[in-house]
Structure formats: structure tokens, C-alpha cells
Amino acid sequence: MKALVVRLDSFGDVLLAGPAVRAVAAGCSHLTMLCGPRGADAARMLPTAPLLRLAGVGRIGADSVDHPGRLLDERHRRLPDRHEAQAALDTATALGFPPTAGDDGPLHVVPPPDTGALTGHGPYAVLHPGASAPARAWSPDRCAEAVALLADAGHRVVVTGGPGERALTRRVAGDLAVDLGGRTTARTLAGVLRMADAVVSANTGPAHLAAAVGTPVVSLFAPVVPAGRWAPYGVPVILLGDPSAPCADTRALVWPVPGHPCQDEVTGQDVVRAVHKLMQEGSS
């Protein structure tokens, strides 16, 4: 049997589907994944279920309440308060692809490379200042403050970011941190995150990649989406942000600049304390 798994979302969303993808792969002879770059525009114009039906796919199931019944052979409704990774695995199980024996559903990626040449030697913490949606980001000034305070506390700091975030990472790193803005691929970023003592990030792809390589996360979690569904999964996590802020559960992902007002209540000292707590728990 051949299977197709569709996740037309951002980098982190695809990572969270990993446990479900493993379950499907174990139950079929050939697996194909259909993904898009950060949520393909085509997916917004043409719903995936009609596309698959037109392509002749024989059996279509989804975690969905939106598609008309004629487009889905099996509609799976997620259980309340399920994390996105758990809900995806529930959907795969409902379609006949339970996890294999011994797979308890954590996030995993292929082993990343050695990135010591990028980060330098010795322990370090990572701060990732960007986010795919500005409403989820911490402001650049707060990020720079956290870098300075972490450095004052004796930490080496590595600042990461994509090719379009070089100006941001340069501003945040200053002269105090290693600036890797635009210098990593997804695989080398995984290596950088794997060797970190802790990763500080908004609710965006690298936070989930850190979880996939087993690194604790200080999550600067804007409450525009529910933490129970989208927080880093399967690793020690400290969530920073007010879950009762006015923007809570609004899905207000459009914001003109990085640094939603709800997020800037979090300070650099809050981050330093959270990093220390995760490091102490990891060494005990």
C-alpha cells in the first residue's frame, strides 16, 4: 500500500506531524509527504481534500471539521486539549496506522551534523529572535537585553536566524554573541540546537526543532494560540508570557512589527532565570 501525508503548513507544523508520519510509514510500502514552503498559497486557494479527490486518491481522512463530508472518507475529530503532535498521531491511528511497538510518540529528526565549527567550543545557550508570524515574536530590544544579561551571567550565547533575518540577528547579537543569522540550513540548525544547554525562542519552527533534538526550551509563548496545542513537545519547557493577556486565543497572527505588546511584559531577567532553572533541572 502507498500512502500520502499532507501538511501544508510551516516548518514547525510539519515537525509536529513527525510521530504520525512514522506511524504511517511503518504501515505502508511507500510514503510520500506533500508540504509547502511556510504554508503554500495554493493550499489557501484550493482545499487539499478536493485536490486529492480529483487526483484519484482512493481513501482520504483528516483531522477536520471544515471539509464537506463528500470530500473525506473518514473525518477524525480531535480530542479536547490534545497537543498538535498527539492529534496528528490520533488521526493516523484512526486511519489504521497506529504507532509501532516501542515508539511512544516523541519528535525525532535524522541525526544532525557536528556544528562545533559554527558555534565554537564550550557550553552555550541559543536565542532565536525571529518568528514566522510577528505577533508571536519578542521585540528585538528585549532579545538584545536577554543576550546581554545571559552574557553577564557567564553564558556563551549563539543567536540563530534565517537568511532574511541577518539584520535582526546582527542587532540582537551585537558584540556579545555568536551571530549565525543566515548561516545554517535546517540540518545544521538542528546540530546547533542539539548541543545547546537551552534554547530561547518564540512559538516558531526552531522551538519545535529544539524539542525534536531533545534540548530544553524557554518558550516566549504569545497567547494568541493555545499553549496546550502548540508548545514545544516532549522536552522540559518553561513558558514565558501571560496566558490571560487580552490577545489570548485570538489567533491574531498579523502584527506590523516583531514584538507583540502581550509579549514584551516578559523581561530579559525572566529569560535568564528560566535558562538557569532548566540547566539546574538537567544536571540534577
PDB file of C-alpha atoms in Angstrom:
ATOM      1  CA  MET A   1       0.000   0.000   0.000  1.00  0.00           C
ATOM      2  CA  LYS A   2       1.159   3.515  -0.830  1.00  0.00           C
ATOM      3  CA  ALA A   3       0.270   6.459   1.431  1.00  0.00           C
ATOM      4  CA  LEU A   4       0.331  10.232   1.110  1.00  0.00           C
ATOM      5  CA  VAL A   5       0.613  12.507   4.159  1.00  0.00           C
ATOM      6  CA  VAL A   6      -0.310  16.152   3.587  1.00  0.00           C
ATOM      7  CA  ARG A   7       0.765  19.007   5.851  1.00  0.00           C
ATOM      8  CA  LEU A   8       0.673  22.309   4.002  1.00  0.00           C
ATOM      9  CA  ASP A   9       1.915  24.461   6.864  1.00  0.00           C
ATOM     10  CA  SER A  10       5.072  25.973   8.279  1.00  0.00           C
ATOM     11  CA  PHE A  11       8.314  24.297   9.265  1.00  0.00           C
ATOM     12  CA  GLY A  12       7.277  23.665  12.873  1.00  0.00           C
ATOM     13  CA  ASP A  13       3.868  22.307  11.918  1.00  0.00           C
ATOM     14  CA  VAL A  14       5.458  19.670   9.706  1.00  0.00           C
ATOM     15  CA  LEU A  15       7.828  18.705  12.526  1.00  0.00           C
ATOM     16  CA  LEU A  16       4.877  18.190  14.862  1.00  0.00           C
ATOM     17  CA  ALA A  17       3.407  15.729  12.380  1.00  0.00           C
ATOM     18  CA  GLY A  18       6.527  13.566  12.748  1.00  0.00           C
ATOM     19  CA  PRO A  19       5.110  10.917  15.108  1.00  0.00           C
ATOM     20  CA  ALA A  20       2.120  10.450  12.824  1.00  0.00           C
ATOM     21  CA  VAL A  21       4.356  10.233   9.755  1.00  0.00           C
ATOM     22  CA  ARG A  22       6.430   7.498  11.413  1.00  0.00           C
ATOM     23  CA  ALA A  23       3.282   5.517  12.176  1.00  0.00           C
ATOM     24  CA  VAL A  24       2.054   5.778   8.587  1.00  0.00           C
ATOM     25  CA  ALA A  25       5.485   4.896   7.191  1.00  0.00           C
ATOM     26  CA  ALA A  26       5.566   1.743   9.313  1.00  0.00           C
ATOM     27  CA  GLY A  27       2.235   0.586   7.881  1.00  0.00           C
ATOM     28  CA  CYS A  28       2.774   1.135   4.163  1.00  0.00           C
ATOM     29  CA  SER A  29       5.216   0.176   1.437  1.00  0.00           C
ATOM     30  CA  HIS A  30       5.774   3.705   0.152  1.00  0.00           C
ATOM     31  CA  LEU A  31       5.163   7.059   1.837  1.00  0.00           C
ATOM     32  CA  THR A  32       5.011  10.448   0.132  1.00  0.00           C
ATOM     33  CA  MET A  33       4.754  13.755   2.021  1.00  0.00           C
ATOM     34  CA  LEU A  34       3.162  16.784   0.413  1.00  0.00           C
ATOM     35  CA  CYS A  35       4.352  20.001   2.071  1.00  0.00           C
ATOM     36  CA  GLY A  36       4.625  23.657   1.134  1.00  0.00           C
ATOM     37  CA  PRO A  37       7.051  26.465   1.900  1.00  0.00           C
ATOM     38  CA  ARG A  38       5.687  28.005   5.109  1.00  0.00           C
ATOM     39  CA  GLY A  39       2.116  27.226   4.084  1.00  0.00           C
ATOM     40  CA  ALA A  40       1.670  27.246   0.333  1.00  0.00           C
ATOM     41  CA  ASP A  41      -0.535  29.937  -1.207  1.00  0.00           C
ATOM     42  CA  ALA A  42      -2.020  27.246  -3.432  1.00  0.00           C
ATOM     43  CA  ALA A  43      -3.352  25.421  -0.382  1.00  0.00           C
ATOM     44  CA  ARG A  44      -5.371  28.513   0.570  1.00  0.00           C
ATOM     45  CA  MET A  45      -6.862  28.749  -2.904  1.00  0.00           C
ATOM     46  CA  LEU A  46      -7.655  25.058  -3.462  1.00  0.00           C
ATOM     47  CA  PRO A  47      -8.553  22.905  -0.394  1.00  0.00           C
ATOM     48  CA  THR A  48      -6.404  19.801  -0.159  1.00  0.00           C
ATOM     49  CA  ALA A  49      -9.234  17.268   0.018  1.00  0.00           C
ATOM     50  CA  PRO A  50     -10.781  18.268  -3.353  1.00  0.00           C
ATOM     51  CA  LEU A  51      -7.311  18.238  -4.917  1.00  0.00           C
ATOM     52  CA  LEU A  52      -6.671  14.695  -3.701  1.00  0.00           C
ATOM     53  CA  ARG A  53     -10.114  13.538  -4.802  1.00  0.00           C
ATOM     54  CA  LEU A  54      -9.505  14.926  -8.297  1.00  0.00           C
ATOM     55  CA  ALA A  55      -6.130  13.186  -8.344  1.00  0.00           C
ATOM     56  CA  GLY A  56      -7.825   9.847  -7.781  1.00  0.00           C
ATOM     57  CA  VAL A  57      -6.624   9.122  -4.223  1.00  0.00           C
ATOM     58  CA  GLY A  58      -8.871   6.286  -3.072  1.00  0.00           C
ATOM     59  CA  ARG A  59      -9.215   6.919   0.652  1.00  0.00           C
ATOM     60  CA  ILE A  60      -8.937  10.324   2.313  1.00  0.00           C
ATOM     61  CA  GLY A  61      -9.076  11.011   6.025  1.00  0.00           C
ATOM     62  CA  ALA A  62      -8.294  14.141   8.008  1.00  0.00           C
ATOM     63  CA  ASP A  63      -8.488  15.892  11.337  1.00  0.00           C
ATOM     64  CA  SER A  64     -11.065  18.373  10.110  1.00  0.00           C
ATOM     65  CA  VAL A  65     -14.419  19.965  10.831  1.00  0.00           C
ATOM     66  CA  ASP A  66     -14.404  22.165   7.719  1.00  0.00           C
ATOM     67  CA  HIS A  67     -14.423  19.949   4.623  1.00  0.00           C
ATOM     68  CA  PRO A  68     -17.820  18.770   3.286  1.00  0.00           C
ATOM     69  CA  GLY A  69     -18.487  15.126   4.053  1.00  0.00           C
ATOM     70  CA  ARG A  70     -18.341  14.077   0.398  1.00  0.00           C
ATOM     71  CA  LEU A  71     -14.662  15.061   0.224  1.00  0.00           C
ATOM     72  CA  LEU A  72     -13.497  12.910   3.143  1.00  0.00           C
ATOM     73  CA  ASP A  73     -13.937   9.177   3.551  1.00  0.00           C
ATOM     74  CA  GLU A  74     -13.129   9.481   7.251  1.00  0.00           C
ATOM     75  CA  ARG A  75     -13.329  12.620   9.351  1.00  0.00           C
ATOM     76  CA  HIS A  76     -11.398  12.435  12.607  1.00  0.00           C
ATOM     77  CA  ARG A  77     -12.313  14.896  15.334  1.00  0.00           C
ATOM     78  CA  ARG A  78      -9.518  15.602  17.765  1.00  0.00           C
ATOM     79  CA  LEU A  79      -9.965  15.046  21.464  1.00  0.00           C
ATOM     80  CA  PRO A  80     -10.114  18.165  23.658  1.00  0.00           C
ATOM     81  CA  ASP A  81      -6.797  19.625  24.825  1.00  0.00           C
ATOM     82  CA  ARG A  82      -4.682  17.386  22.598  1.00  0.00           C
ATOM     83  CA  HIS A  83      -1.296  18.687  21.546  1.00  0.00           C
ATOM     84  CA  GLU A  84      -0.855  19.038  17.792  1.00  0.00           C
ATOM     85  CA  ALA A  85       1.648  16.156  17.705  1.00  0.00           C
ATOM     86  CA  GLN A  86      -0.737  13.905  19.635  1.00  0.00           C
ATOM     87  CA  ALA A  87      -3.712  14.905  17.468  1.00  0.00           C
ATOM     88  CA  ALA A  88      -1.818  14.059  14.275  1.00  0.00           C
ATOM     89  CA  LEU A  89      -0.894  10.664  15.686  1.00  0.00           C
ATOM     90  CA  ASP A  90      -4.527  10.112  16.737  1.00  0.00           C
ATOM     91  CA  THR A  91      -5.588  10.783  13.145  1.00  0.00           C
ATOM     92  CA  ALA A  92      -3.045   8.307  11.771  1.00  0.00           C
ATOM     93  CA  THR A  93      -4.214   5.682  14.295  1.00  0.00           C
ATOM     94  CA  ALA A  94      -7.864   6.246  13.374  1.00  0.00           C
ATOM     95  CA  LEU A  95      -6.976   5.581   9.730  1.00  0.00           C
ATOM     96  CA  GLY A  96      -5.300   2.278  10.610  1.00  0.00           C
ATOM     97  CA  PHE A  97      -1.719   3.380  11.239  1.00  0.00           C
ATOM     98  CA  PRO A  98      -1.034   3.022  14.974  1.00  0.00           C
ATOM     99  CA  PRO A  99       2.473   3.737  16.292  1.00  0.00           C
ATOM    100  CA  THR A 100       4.832   0.790  16.230  1.00  0.00           C
ATOM    101  CA  ALA A 101       5.781  -1.067  19.393  1.00  0.00           C
ATOM    102  CA  GLY A 102       8.310   0.931  21.368  1.00  0.00           C
ATOM    103  CA  ASP A 103       7.500   4.238  19.673  1.00  0.00           C
ATOM    104  CA  ASP A 104       5.921   6.401  22.363  1.00  0.00           C
ATOM    105  CA  GLY A 105       5.435   9.337  20.006  1.00  0.00           C
ATOM    106  CA  PRO A 106       8.270  11.846  20.608  1.00  0.00           C
ATOM    107  CA  LEU A 107       9.517  14.207  17.922  1.00  0.00           C
ATOM    108  CA  HIS A 108      12.572  12.980  16.036  1.00  0.00           C
ATOM    109  CA  VAL A 109      14.749  14.149  13.162  1.00  0.00           C
ATOM    110  CA  VAL A 110      17.613  12.438  11.367  1.00  0.00           C
ATOM    111  CA  PRO A 111      20.901  12.764  13.302  1.00  0.00           C
ATOM    112  CA  PRO A 112      22.251  16.289  12.741  1.00  0.00           C
ATOM    113  CA  PRO A 113      25.890  17.054  11.878  1.00  0.00           C
ATOM    114  CA  ASP A 114      28.634  18.317  14.181  1.00  0.00           C
ATOM    115  CA  THR A 115      28.382  22.113  14.203  1.00  0.00           C
ATOM    116  CA  GLY A 116      31.281  22.974  16.501  1.00  0.00           C
ATOM    117  CA  ALA A 117      32.943  24.913  13.685  1.00  0.00           C
ATOM    118  CA  LEU A 118      29.948  27.265  13.654  1.00  0.00           C
ATOM    119  CA  THR A 119      29.343  27.684  17.371  1.00  0.00           C
ATOM    120  CA  GLY A 120      32.857  27.404  18.761  1.00  0.00           C
ATOM    121  CA  HIS A 121      33.722  25.144  21.650  1.00  0.00           C
ATOM    122  CA  GLY A 122      32.248  25.144  25.138  1.00  0.00           C
ATOM    123  CA  PRO A 123      28.696  25.257  26.510  1.00  0.00           C
ATOM    124  CA  TYR A 124      26.251  27.801  25.133  1.00  0.00           C
ATOM    125  CA  ALA A 125      22.611  28.861  25.073  1.00  0.00           C
ATOM    126  CA  VAL A 126      20.764  29.674  21.853  1.00  0.00           C
ATOM    127  CA  LEU A 127      18.481  32.652  21.388  1.00  0.00           C
ATOM    128  CA  HIS A 128      16.331  32.632  18.234  1.00  0.00           C
ATOM    129  CA  PRO A 129      14.758  36.101  17.910  1.00  0.00           C
ATOM    130  CA  GLY A 130      12.637  35.622  14.797  1.00  0.00           C
ATOM    131  CA  ALA A 131       9.215  34.085  14.243  1.00  0.00           C
ATOM    132  CA  SER A 132       7.172  33.205  11.193  1.00  0.00           C
ATOM    133  CA  ALA A 133       4.385  35.480  12.497  1.00  0.00           C
ATOM    134  CA  PRO A 134       5.423  38.820  14.071  1.00  0.00           C
ATOM    135  CA  ALA A 135       2.592  38.561  16.607  1.00  0.00           C
ATOM    136  CA  ARG A 136       4.457  35.600  18.139  1.00  0.00           C
ATOM    137  CA  ALA A 137       7.834  37.322  18.313  1.00  0.00           C
ATOM    138  CA  TRP A 138       9.646  39.001  21.181  1.00  0.00           C
ATOM    139  CA  SER A 139      10.829  42.510  20.337  1.00  0.00           C
ATOM    140  CA  PRO A 140      14.446  42.931  19.125  1.00  0.00           C
ATOM    141  CA  ASP A 141      15.216  45.183  22.101  1.00  0.00           C
ATOM    142  CA  ARG A 142      14.052  42.525  24.551  1.00  0.00           C
ATOM    143  CA  CYS A 143      16.092  39.892  22.693  1.00  0.00           C
ATOM    144  CA  ALA A 144      19.213  42.075  22.844  1.00  0.00           C
ATOM    145  CA  GLU A 145      18.589  42.664  26.547  1.00  0.00           C
ATOM    146  CA  ALA A 146      18.401  38.915  27.143  1.00  0.00           C
ATOM    147  CA  VAL A 147      21.662  38.324  25.249  1.00  0.00           C
ATOM    148  CA  ALA A 148      23.431  40.940  27.371  1.00  0.00           C
ATOM    149  CA  LEU A 149      22.077  39.548  30.634  1.00  0.00           C
ATOM    150  CA  LEU A 150      22.902  35.960  29.696  1.00  0.00           C
ATOM    151  CA  ALA A 151      26.443  37.059  28.835  1.00  0.00           C
ATOM    152  CA  ASP A 152      26.707  38.939  32.147  1.00  0.00           C
ATOM    153  CA  ALA A 153      25.634  35.725  33.888  1.00  0.00           C
ATOM    154  CA  GLY A 154      28.560  33.862  32.310  1.00  0.00           C
ATOM    155  CA  HIS A 155      26.837  32.165  29.362  1.00  0.00           C
ATOM    156  CA  ARG A 156      28.120  31.950  25.833  1.00  0.00           C
ATOM    157  CA  VAL A 157      25.205  32.861  23.582  1.00  0.00           C
ATOM    158  CA  VAL A 158      24.545  31.822  19.987  1.00  0.00           C
ATOM    159  CA  VAL A 159      21.939  33.798  18.016  1.00  0.00           C
ATOM    160  CA  THR A 160      20.239  31.978  15.133  1.00  0.00           C
ATOM    161  CA  GLY A 161      18.070  33.134  12.266  1.00  0.00           C
ATOM    162  CA  GLY A 162      17.211  32.557   8.632  1.00  0.00           C
ATOM    163  CA  PRO A 163      18.676  34.266   5.550  1.00  0.00           C
ATOM    164  CA  GLY A 164      16.093  37.046   5.748  1.00  0.00           C
ATOM    165  CA  GLU A 165      16.851  37.720   9.422  1.00  0.00           C
ATOM    166  CA  ARG A 166      20.512  38.725   9.206  1.00  0.00           C
ATOM    167  CA  ALA A 167      19.858  42.335  10.215  1.00  0.00           C
ATOM    168  CA  LEU A 168      17.790  41.133  13.175  1.00  0.00           C
ATOM    169  CA  THR A 169      20.382  38.625  14.420  1.00  0.00           C
ATOM    170  CA  ARG A 170      23.195  41.147  13.974  1.00  0.00           C
ATOM    171  CA  ARG A 171      21.286  43.678  16.055  1.00  0.00           C
ATOM    172  CA  VAL A 172      20.435  41.153  18.765  1.00  0.00           C
ATOM    173  CA  ALA A 173      23.895  39.520  18.955  1.00  0.00           C
ATOM    174  CA  GLY A 174      25.879  42.767  18.958  1.00  0.00           C
ATOM    175  CA  ASP A 175      29.421  42.117  20.137  1.00  0.00           C
ATOM    176  CA  LEU A 176      28.320  39.711  22.847  1.00  0.00           C
ATOM    177  CA  ALA A 177      27.099  36.616  20.990  1.00  0.00           C
ATOM    178  CA  VAL A 178      27.936  34.369  18.058  1.00  0.00           C
ATOM    179  CA  ASP A 179      25.776  35.510  15.153  1.00  0.00           C
ATOM    180  CA  LEU A 180      24.639  32.623  12.937  1.00  0.00           C
ATOM    181  CA  GLY A 181      21.964  34.589  11.086  1.00  0.00           C
ATOM    182  CA  GLY A 182      21.619  33.143   7.593  1.00  0.00           C
ATOM    183  CA  ARG A 183      24.461  30.674   8.151  1.00  0.00           C
ATOM    184  CA  THR A 184      22.538  27.476   8.854  1.00  0.00           C
ATOM    185  CA  THR A 185      20.433  25.024   6.916  1.00  0.00           C
ATOM    186  CA  ALA A 186      17.661  23.101   8.651  1.00  0.00           C
ATOM    187  CA  ARG A 187      20.106  20.235   9.346  1.00  0.00           C
ATOM    188  CA  THR A 188      22.929  22.407  10.664  1.00  0.00           C
ATOM    189  CA  LEU A 189      20.456  24.376  12.776  1.00  0.00           C
ATOM    190  CA  ALA A 190      19.397  21.058  14.301  1.00  0.00           C
ATOM    191  CA  GLY A 191      23.037  20.431  15.182  1.00  0.00           C
ATOM    192  CA  VAL A 192      23.400  23.873  16.762  1.00  0.00           C
ATOM    193  CA  LEU A 193      20.241  23.371  18.825  1.00  0.00           C
ATOM    194  CA  ARG A 194      21.144  19.817  19.851  1.00  0.00           C
ATOM    195  CA  MET A 195      24.367  20.906  21.568  1.00  0.00           C
ATOM    196  CA  ALA A 196      22.822  23.891  23.396  1.00  0.00           C
ATOM    197  CA  ASP A 197      22.147  23.873  27.123  1.00  0.00           C
ATOM    198  CA  ALA A 198      18.828  25.590  26.423  1.00  0.00           C
ATOM    199  CA  VAL A 199      17.058  27.294  23.529  1.00  0.00           C
ATOM    200  CA  VAL A 200      15.156  30.562  23.917  1.00  0.00           C
ATOM    201  CA  SER A 201      12.592  31.011  21.158  1.00  0.00           C
ATOM    202  CA  ALA A 202       9.123  32.232  20.326  1.00  0.00           C
ATOM    203  CA  ASN A 203       6.456  29.778  19.200  1.00  0.00           C
ATOM    204  CA  THR A 204       8.052  29.081  15.828  1.00  0.00           C
ATOM    205  CA  GLY A 205       9.836  26.309  13.932  1.00  0.00           C
ATOM    206  CA  PRO A 206      13.213  26.288  15.749  1.00  0.00           C
ATOM    207  CA  ALA A 207      11.456  25.807  19.099  1.00  0.00           C
ATOM    208  CA  HIS A 208       9.954  22.572  17.758  1.00  0.00           C
ATOM    209  CA  LEU A 209      13.259  21.598  16.150  1.00  0.00           C
ATOM    210  CA  ALA A 210      14.937  22.029  19.544  1.00  0.00           C
ATOM    211  CA  ALA A 211      12.343  19.667  21.021  1.00  0.00           C
ATOM    212  CA  ALA A 212      12.992  17.182  18.220  1.00  0.00           C
ATOM    213  CA  VAL A 213      16.701  17.025  19.114  1.00  0.00           C
ATOM    214  CA  GLY A 214      15.993  16.821  22.861  1.00  0.00           C
ATOM    215  CA  THR A 215      17.028  20.296  24.025  1.00  0.00           C
ATOM    216  CA  PRO A 216      15.070  22.132  26.759  1.00  0.00           C
ATOM    217  CA  VAL A 217      13.204  25.233  25.587  1.00  0.00           C
ATOM    218  CA  VAL A 218      12.409  28.593  27.156  1.00  0.00           C
ATOM    219  CA  SER A 219       9.297  29.365  25.124  1.00  0.00           C
ATOM    220  CA  LEU A 220       8.397  33.029  24.679  1.00  0.00           C
ATOM    221  CA  PHE A 221       4.842  31.965  24.075  1.00  0.00           C
ATOM    222  CA  ALA A 222       2.454  34.618  22.793  1.00  0.00           C
ATOM    223  CA  PRO A 223      -1.029  33.559  23.940  1.00  0.00           C
ATOM    224  CA  VAL A 224      -2.603  34.251  20.538  1.00  0.00           C
ATOM    225  CA  VAL A 225      -2.785  30.440  20.166  1.00  0.00           C
ATOM    226  CA  PRO A 226      -3.282  27.891  22.983  1.00  0.00           C
ATOM    227  CA  ALA A 227      -0.071  26.605  24.584  1.00  0.00           C
ATOM    228  CA  GLY A 228      -1.615  23.202  25.241  1.00  0.00           C
ATOM    229  CA  ARG A 229      -1.772  22.645  21.498  1.00  0.00           C
ATOM    230  CA  TRP A 230       1.383  24.328  20.228  1.00  0.00           C
ATOM    231  CA  ALA A 231       4.055  24.433  22.967  1.00  0.00           C
ATOM    232  CA  PRO A 232       7.350  22.560  22.363  1.00  0.00           C
ATOM    233  CA  TYR A 233       6.587  18.868  22.793  1.00  0.00           C
ATOM    234  CA  GLY A 234       8.317  16.156  24.777  1.00  0.00           C
ATOM    235  CA  VAL A 235      11.158  18.124  26.406  1.00  0.00           C
ATOM    236  CA  PRO A 236      11.433  20.285  29.553  1.00  0.00           C
ATOM    237  CA  VAL A 237       9.787  23.613  28.740  1.00  0.00           C
ATOM    238  CA  ILE A 238       9.275  26.869  30.603  1.00  0.00           C
ATOM    239  CA  LEU A 239       6.557  29.050  29.088  1.00  0.00           C
ATOM    240  CA  LEU A 240       7.043  32.797  29.496  1.00  0.00           C
ATOM    241  CA  GLY A 241       4.075  35.006  28.727  1.00  0.00           C
ATOM    242  CA  ASP A 242       0.739  35.851  30.273  1.00  0.00           C
ATOM    243  CA  PRO A 243      -1.844  33.237  29.185  1.00  0.00           C
ATOM    244  CA  SER A 244      -4.642  35.590  30.273  1.00  0.00           C
ATOM    245  CA  ALA A 245      -3.428  38.576  28.216  1.00  0.00           C
ATOM    246  CA  PRO A 246      -6.052  40.406  26.124  1.00  0.00           C
ATOM    247  CA  CYS A 247      -4.843  38.713  22.936  1.00  0.00           C
ATOM    248  CA  ALA A 248      -5.276  35.189  24.363  1.00  0.00           C
ATOM    249  CA  ASP A 249      -6.660  32.644  21.869  1.00  0.00           C
ATOM    250  CA  THR A 250      -7.417  35.357  19.304  1.00  0.00           C
ATOM    251  CA  ARG A 251      -5.162  33.812  16.627  1.00  0.00           C
ATOM    252  CA  ALA A 252      -4.129  37.414  15.916  1.00  0.00           C
ATOM    253  CA  LEU A 253      -1.121  36.369  13.877  1.00  0.00           C
ATOM    254  CA  VAL A 254      -0.918  39.570  11.846  1.00  0.00           C
ATOM    255  CA  TRP A 255       1.083  42.281  13.578  1.00  0.00           C
ATOM    256  CA  PRO A 256       3.092  45.040  11.856  1.00  0.00           C
ATOM    257  CA  VAL A 257       6.412  44.586  13.695  1.00  0.00           C
ATOM    258  CA  PRO A 258       8.071  41.861  15.803  1.00  0.00           C
ATOM    259  CA  GLY A 259       7.194  42.243  19.451  1.00  0.00           C
ATOM    260  CA  HIS A 260       3.525  41.944  20.320  1.00  0.00           C
ATOM    261  CA  PRO A 261       2.630  44.083  23.369  1.00  0.00           C
ATOM    262  CA  CYS A 262       1.485  40.961  25.217  1.00  0.00           C
ATOM    263  CA  GLN A 263       4.979  39.520  24.844  1.00  0.00           C
ATOM    264  CA  ASP A 264       7.033  42.499  25.957  1.00  0.00           C
ATOM    265  CA  GLU A 265       5.861  42.064  29.530  1.00  0.00           C
ATOM    266  CA  VAL A 266       8.479  39.291  29.595  1.00  0.00           C
ATOM    267  CA  THR A 267      11.912  40.668  30.534  1.00  0.00           C
ATOM    268  CA  GLY A 268      15.479  39.599  29.939  1.00  0.00           C
ATOM    269  CA  GLN A 269      15.792  38.691  33.611  1.00  0.00           C
ATOM    270  CA  ASP A 270      12.821  36.350  33.244  1.00  0.00           C
ATOM    271  CA  VAL A 271      14.709  34.569  30.471  1.00  0.00           C
ATOM    272  CA  VAL A 272      17.925  34.296  32.487  1.00  0.00           C
ATOM    273  CA  ARG A 273      16.050  32.791  35.428  1.00  0.00           C
ATOM    274  CA  ALA A 274      14.287  30.317  33.149  1.00  0.00           C
ATOM    275  CA  VAL A 275      17.548  29.240  31.469  1.00  0.00           C
ATOM    276  CA  HIS A 276      19.164  28.699  34.873  1.00  0.00           C
ATOM    277  CA  LYS A 277      16.207  26.664  36.072  1.00  0.00           C
ATOM    278  CA  LEU A 278      16.283  24.378  33.019  1.00  0.00           C
ATOM    279  CA  MET A 279      20.042  23.899  33.358  1.00  0.00           C
ATOM    280  CA  GLN A 280      19.749  23.053  37.042  1.00  0.00           C
ATOM    281  CA  GLU A 281      16.965  20.551  36.365  1.00  0.00           C
ATOM    282  CA  GLY A 282      19.032  18.996  33.595  1.00  0.00           C
ATOM    283  CA  SER A 283      22.053  18.496  35.821  1.00  0.00           C
ATOM    284  CA  SER A 284      20.135  17.041  38.776  1.00  0.00           C
TER     285      SER A 284
END
